[in-house]
Amino acid sequence: MLKKLEQLSILNLQDLLLHLPLRYENRTRITAIADALPGDHVVLKGQVVNTQIQFGRRRSLIATLRDETGQINLRFYYFGKTQQAQLELLPEIRCFGEIRRGATGLELYHPEYSKQLRQPLETTLTPVYPATEGISQKQIRKLVLQALTTLQQGDLLPDLISRSGQPVITDSLVHLHQPFANSDLNQLSEGLDPAQRALSFEELTAHQTGILFMREKLVQLPAAQFQKPSNLVDQFIKGLNFTLTQAQLRVAEEISQDLQKGSPTLRLLQGDVGSGKTVIAALAAVQASENGFQAALMVPTEILAEQHYLTLKTWLEPLNITIDWLSGSIKGNTRSQLLEDLSSGKLQIIVGTHALFQDQVIFHQLGLAIIDEQHRFGVHQRMALRDKGEKQGFMPHQLIMTATPIPRTLTMSLYGDMDCSIIDELPAGRTPITTRVIPGSRRTEIIDRLKQACASGAQAYWVCTLIESSETLSAEAAEDTAQQLEKALHPLVVGLVHGRMSGQQKAQIMEKFSAGEIQVLVATTVIEVGVDIANASFMVIENAERLGLTQLHQLRGRVGRGRAKSFCLLLYATPLGETSKQRLNVMRQSQDGFFIAEQDLMIRGPGDVLGDRQSGNVNFKIADLIRDQDMLDEAVALAQSIFSQDNTIAKALVQRWIGSVSDYGQV
Ligand code: ADP
Ligand code: MG
């Protein structure tokens, strides 16, 4: 039993009390059969007037229950031989379950039932707890009841914080484990009951306090202190075949200031697709090398790793800075040589995928960790890279880059008060992309347009979206499309790139496309992020209705990078659902990443915007960053004042909600 509780992270009474119900059932009153609605969980009372066994896909027992107001069928899937006979003999039964629409109209699915009608109904709502195999709801309920008694007797959970108008913690917990029968179930199920709000607020405050402890610890650690950028940086900037925008110069300066501080920095660099973040990353990396430290640039895909490597190489080789790249598919001698050069310090800059986390990857002196397209990584992965530097006794600086604007309240909650730089300007000379939304039935016509565009020198992407979650199947779909297009577009050269190809194969195709030897590149969404080929000015996305706004915006960002006028054609399959229609409209209207992200929030509801990878990292017991956004500012402020004024309370808060302060590894 203790083991099972441990699996639920329940180690003591306090944890048990904070193990809050997932939902509630109302077993406090009997519903008339005529009033039962689909989706309701209800108690019904009546007589079984008929039973029969149905042989369908699954054998089931149907028992017809009647009360004064009507009748309804109970459907049992697991039943014994005697059960059928027994049910018919009972004068009356009471049963509990969910009403669903079934084969015989409304049905009560696999109800619990009891013939002990004299037993009183429950007086409070029945909590349903997160459970695990081997421990039943009944057992958890019993334990919680005992814990509640202890809670009400002594000061097991003293009030650590107070917020005007909100119930204190003891009352909140008693209410949430045993809500009165007349409590507002809707409010409870949405987490908006005043008791839930009070606890969420306390948890958010505790979480913020935890971040402050981590921050305090972090800034005490030594970090690589870089000197003011010198001639190498000047030389780098002079060597570029473009001039940096004002916005780029500004953020480069902000970052450079960070690097000279001597304490580890954590900076978020936001800039829309195509705003030129890579060159900023390179600039910071040059500063690291100039000061004798290594820099790592982590990216989410192999294609991007290689491309960044090639770009950076052309910039850095003239400066005699050594650079290489690592991914899962780089093996054998190449790999071992690379790892050796990295640990000896011969290699100054490395670009890589997740492969950079592996144990064999040892840095000589990692001074700067840059994460590109951070929304594709989890907090833990970012920290894994950072820890590679920490092992050598100091913390690397961290620069996190993203094209997806993240609302400030959310970044605060995930990372604390992180510094933030924004590139709010695109390089000059970019021409807007014309976006059209077109039914897939006009595919032939589209192919003709593509042919004309390529005939006049353009290159094009043809993006096949995932049909199946399986990479193999989507690769096959892309292969079919490539074959079709090859026939239809003859004599144009059609290339194909998808997730099932080896790194080397992908690289070869991308190189050919980049060199103009391939005119039309059929691709799965592997090209979604970062790919930068200026001559590509035409993009077709098939089944665009399947993709989310952020993904569409990223994909479209692959064109419109050169001087030529660019087109993006979004093909959709009919019938088009309401939200898909809204999304495609937003794409047609705007090319502004911030606007698109805002619309995304409105269309999807904020729940998904952060993505599981990021928000899933924060294991709240009750709070929800999105739902409880309105309380965040207040929680941040309170955490700061508690942290600076009362260390005992600050520690107790973290202890109560998170565990020991040292377990708390967010920053
Ligand atoms: P993103 O911010 O989406 O990562 P990139 O760094 O890939 O954008 O930059 C997009 C393209 O713009 C690249 O080809 C890059 O070399 C180029 N670029 C970056 N900064 C400038 C600038 N100031 N002027 C012109 N081109 C630039
Ligand atoms: Mg980029």
PDB file of C-alpha atoms in Angstrom, residues 349-459:
ATOM      1  CA  ILE A 349      31.680  25.502 -31.864  1.00  0.00           C
ATOM      2  CA  ILE A 350      29.342  22.589 -32.293  1.00  0.00           C
ATOM      3  CA  VAL A 351      25.911  22.491 -33.879  1.00  0.00           C
ATOM      4  CA  GLY A 352      23.802  19.478 -33.061  1.00  0.00           C
ATOM      5  CA  THR A 353      20.509  17.744 -32.482  1.00  0.00           C
ATOM      6  CA  HIS A 354      19.452  15.871 -29.355  1.00  0.00           C
ATOM      7  CA  ALA A 355      22.595  13.828 -29.906  1.00  0.00           C
ATOM      8  CA  LEU A 356      24.394  16.557 -27.959  1.00  0.00           C
ATOM      9  CA  PHE A 357      22.845  15.313 -24.686  1.00  0.00           C
ATOM     10  CA  GLN A 358      24.480  11.931 -24.833  1.00  0.00           C
ATOM     11  CA  ASP A 359      26.908  10.931 -22.137  1.00  0.00           C
ATOM     12  CA  GLN A 360      29.804  10.500 -24.532  1.00  0.00           C
ATOM     13  CA  VAL A 361      29.572  14.162 -25.470  1.00  0.00           C
ATOM     14  CA  ILE A 362      32.053  15.911 -23.197  1.00  0.00           C
ATOM     15  CA  PHE A 363      33.022  19.529 -23.576  1.00  0.00           C
ATOM     16  CA  HIS A 364      36.380  20.995 -22.754  1.00  0.00           C
ATOM     17  CA  GLN A 365      34.852  24.253 -21.532  1.00  0.00           C
ATOM     18  CA  LEU A 366      31.294  24.967 -22.544  1.00  0.00           C
ATOM     19  CA  GLY A 367      30.653  28.653 -22.010  1.00  0.00           C
ATOM     20  CA  LEU A 368      27.496  29.226 -24.011  1.00  0.00           C
ATOM     21  CA  ALA A 369      24.537  26.990 -24.797  1.00  0.00           C
ATOM     22  CA  ILE A 370      22.174  28.238 -27.494  1.00  0.00           C
ATOM     23  CA  ILE A 371      18.841  26.546 -28.106  1.00  0.00           C
ATOM     24  CA  ASP A 372      17.177  27.265 -31.444  1.00  0.00           C
ATOM     25  CA  GLU A 373      13.437  26.768 -31.955  1.00  0.00           C
ATOM     26  CA  GLN A 374      13.010  26.282 -28.249  1.00  0.00           C
ATOM     27  CA  HIS A 375       9.328  25.345 -28.519  1.00  0.00           C
ATOM     28  CA  ARG A 376      10.469  22.008 -29.873  1.00  0.00           C
ATOM     29  CA  PHE A 377      12.396  21.174 -26.740  1.00  0.00           C
ATOM     30  CA  GLY A 378      11.424  20.543 -23.161  1.00  0.00           C
ATOM     31  CA  VAL A 379      12.869  22.406 -20.247  1.00  0.00           C
ATOM     32  CA  HIS A 380      14.684  19.265 -19.178  1.00  0.00           C
ATOM     33  CA  GLN A 381      16.450  18.899 -22.476  1.00  0.00           C
ATOM     34  CA  ARG A 382      17.651  22.437 -22.294  1.00  0.00           C
ATOM     35  CA  MET A 383      18.939  21.806 -18.817  1.00  0.00           C
ATOM     36  CA  ALA A 384      20.682  18.634 -19.909  1.00  0.00           C
ATOM     37  CA  LEU A 385      22.818  20.688 -22.257  1.00  0.00           C
ATOM     38  CA  ARG A 386      23.452  23.310 -19.624  1.00  0.00           C
ATOM     39  CA  ASP A 387      24.541  20.609 -17.190  1.00  0.00           C
ATOM     40  CA  LYS A 388      27.263  19.554 -19.602  1.00  0.00           C
ATOM     41  CA  GLY A 389      28.964  22.812 -18.757  1.00  0.00           C
ATOM     42  CA  GLU A 390      28.127  22.722 -15.078  1.00  0.00           C
ATOM     43  CA  LYS A 391      30.049  19.497 -14.672  1.00  0.00           C
ATOM     44  CA  GLN A 392      33.197  21.469 -15.286  1.00  0.00           C
ATOM     45  CA  GLY A 393      32.441  23.624 -12.278  1.00  0.00           C
ATOM     46  CA  PHE A 394      30.687  26.613 -13.782  1.00  0.00           C
ATOM     47  CA  MET A 395      27.454  27.407 -15.522  1.00  0.00           C
ATOM     48  CA  PRO A 396      27.296  28.125 -19.222  1.00  0.00           C
ATOM     49  CA  HIS A 397      25.286  31.127 -20.341  1.00  0.00           C
ATOM     50  CA  GLN A 398      22.022  30.191 -22.004  1.00  0.00           C
ATOM     51  CA  LEU A 399      20.449  31.822 -25.007  1.00  0.00           C
ATOM     52  CA  ILE A 400      17.053  30.499 -25.994  1.00  0.00           C
ATOM     53  CA  MET A 401      15.689  31.417 -29.407  1.00  0.00           C
ATOM     54  CA  THR A 402      12.123  31.183 -30.590  1.00  0.00           C
ATOM     55  CA  ALA A 403       9.894  32.415 -33.369  1.00  0.00           C
ATOM     56  CA  THR A 404       6.790  31.755 -31.313  1.00  0.00           C
ATOM     57  CA  PRO A 405       5.959  34.658 -29.075  1.00  0.00           C
ATOM     58  CA  ILE A 406       5.222  33.390 -25.604  1.00  0.00           C
ATOM     59  CA  PRO A 407       3.029  35.547 -23.378  1.00  0.00           C
ATOM     60  CA  ARG A 408       5.127  37.087 -20.648  1.00  0.00           C
ATOM     61  CA  THR A 409       3.038  35.683 -17.830  1.00  0.00           C
ATOM     62  CA  LEU A 410       3.768  32.206 -19.113  1.00  0.00           C
ATOM     63  CA  THR A 411       7.511  32.659 -19.489  1.00  0.00           C
ATOM     64  CA  MET A 412       7.540  34.074 -15.990  1.00  0.00           C
ATOM     65  CA  SER A 413       5.902  30.993 -14.641  1.00  0.00           C
ATOM     66  CA  LEU A 414       8.167  28.637 -16.460  1.00  0.00           C
ATOM     67  CA  TYR A 415      11.494  30.332 -16.102  1.00  0.00           C
ATOM     68  CA  GLY A 416      10.980  33.125 -13.623  1.00  0.00           C
ATOM     69  CA  ASP A 417      11.881  36.630 -14.536  1.00  0.00           C
ATOM     70  CA  MET A 418      13.907  35.745 -17.594  1.00  0.00           C
ATOM     71  CA  ASP A 419      15.562  38.434 -19.649  1.00  0.00           C
ATOM     72  CA  CYS A 420      14.022  38.851 -23.041  1.00  0.00           C
ATOM     73  CA  SER A 421      15.198  40.343 -26.322  1.00  0.00           C
ATOM     74  CA  ILE A 422      12.992  40.868 -29.334  1.00  0.00           C
ATOM     75  CA  ILE A 423      13.955  41.281 -32.974  1.00  0.00           C
ATOM     76  CA  ASP A 424      10.973  43.297 -34.121  1.00  0.00           C
ATOM     77  CA  GLU A 425      12.088  44.089 -37.645  1.00  0.00           C
ATOM     78  CA  LEU A 426      12.655  42.014 -40.764  1.00  0.00           C
ATOM     79  CA  PRO A 427      15.712  42.588 -42.956  1.00  0.00           C
ATOM     80  CA  ALA A 428      15.022  45.119 -45.683  1.00  0.00           C
ATOM     81  CA  GLY A 429      14.034  44.014 -49.142  1.00  0.00           C
ATOM     82  CA  ARG A 430      11.749  41.171 -48.179  1.00  0.00           C
ATOM     83  CA  THR A 431       8.709  41.057 -50.396  1.00  0.00           C
ATOM     84  CA  PRO A 432       5.427  39.988 -48.853  1.00  0.00           C
ATOM     85  CA  ILE A 433       4.251  36.480 -49.627  1.00  0.00           C
ATOM     86  CA  THR A 434       0.959  36.129 -51.467  1.00  0.00           C
ATOM     87  CA  THR A 435      -1.062  33.446 -49.750  1.00  0.00           C
ATOM     88  CA  ARG A 436      -4.047  31.752 -51.381  1.00  0.00           C
ATOM     89  CA  VAL A 437      -6.428  29.228 -49.926  1.00  0.00           C
ATOM     90  CA  ILE A 438      -7.591  26.790 -52.595  1.00  0.00           C
ATOM     91  CA  PRO A 439      -9.649  23.581 -52.585  1.00  0.00           C
ATOM     92  CA  GLY A 440      -7.596  20.469 -53.288  1.00  0.00           C
ATOM     93  CA  SER A 441      -9.870  19.655 -56.202  1.00  0.00           C
ATOM     94  CA  ARG A 442      -8.009  22.307 -58.206  1.00  0.00           C
ATOM     95  CA  ARG A 443      -4.733  20.443 -57.892  1.00  0.00           C
ATOM     96  CA  THR A 444      -4.158  20.048 -61.656  1.00  0.00           C
ATOM     97  CA  GLU A 445      -4.484  23.763 -62.158  1.00  0.00           C
ATOM     98  CA  ILE A 446      -2.017  24.337 -59.325  1.00  0.00           C
ATOM     99  CA  ILE A 447       0.478  21.990 -60.920  1.00  0.00           C
ATOM    100  CA  ASP A 448       0.275  24.090 -64.087  1.00  0.00           C
ATOM    101  CA  ARG A 449       0.989  27.253 -62.157  1.00  0.00           C
ATOM    102  CA  LEU A 450       3.902  25.585 -60.478  1.00  0.00           C
ATOM    103  CA  LYS A 451       5.256  24.603 -63.866  1.00  0.00           C
ATOM    104  CA  GLN A 452       5.088  28.197 -65.100  1.00  0.00           C
ATOM    105  CA  ALA A 453       6.736  29.549 -61.976  1.00  0.00           C
ATOM    106  CA  CYS A 454       9.620  27.083 -62.270  1.00  0.00           C
ATOM    107  CA  ALA A 455       9.960  27.788 -65.966  1.00  0.00           C
ATOM    108  CA  SER A 456      10.753  31.368 -65.053  1.00  0.00           C
ATOM    109  CA  GLY A 457      13.472  30.332 -62.630  1.00  0.00           C
ATOM    110  CA  ALA A 458      11.687  29.871 -59.314  1.00  0.00           C
ATOM    111  CA  GLN A 459      12.197  26.906 -57.028  1.00  0.00           C
TER     112      GLN A 459
END
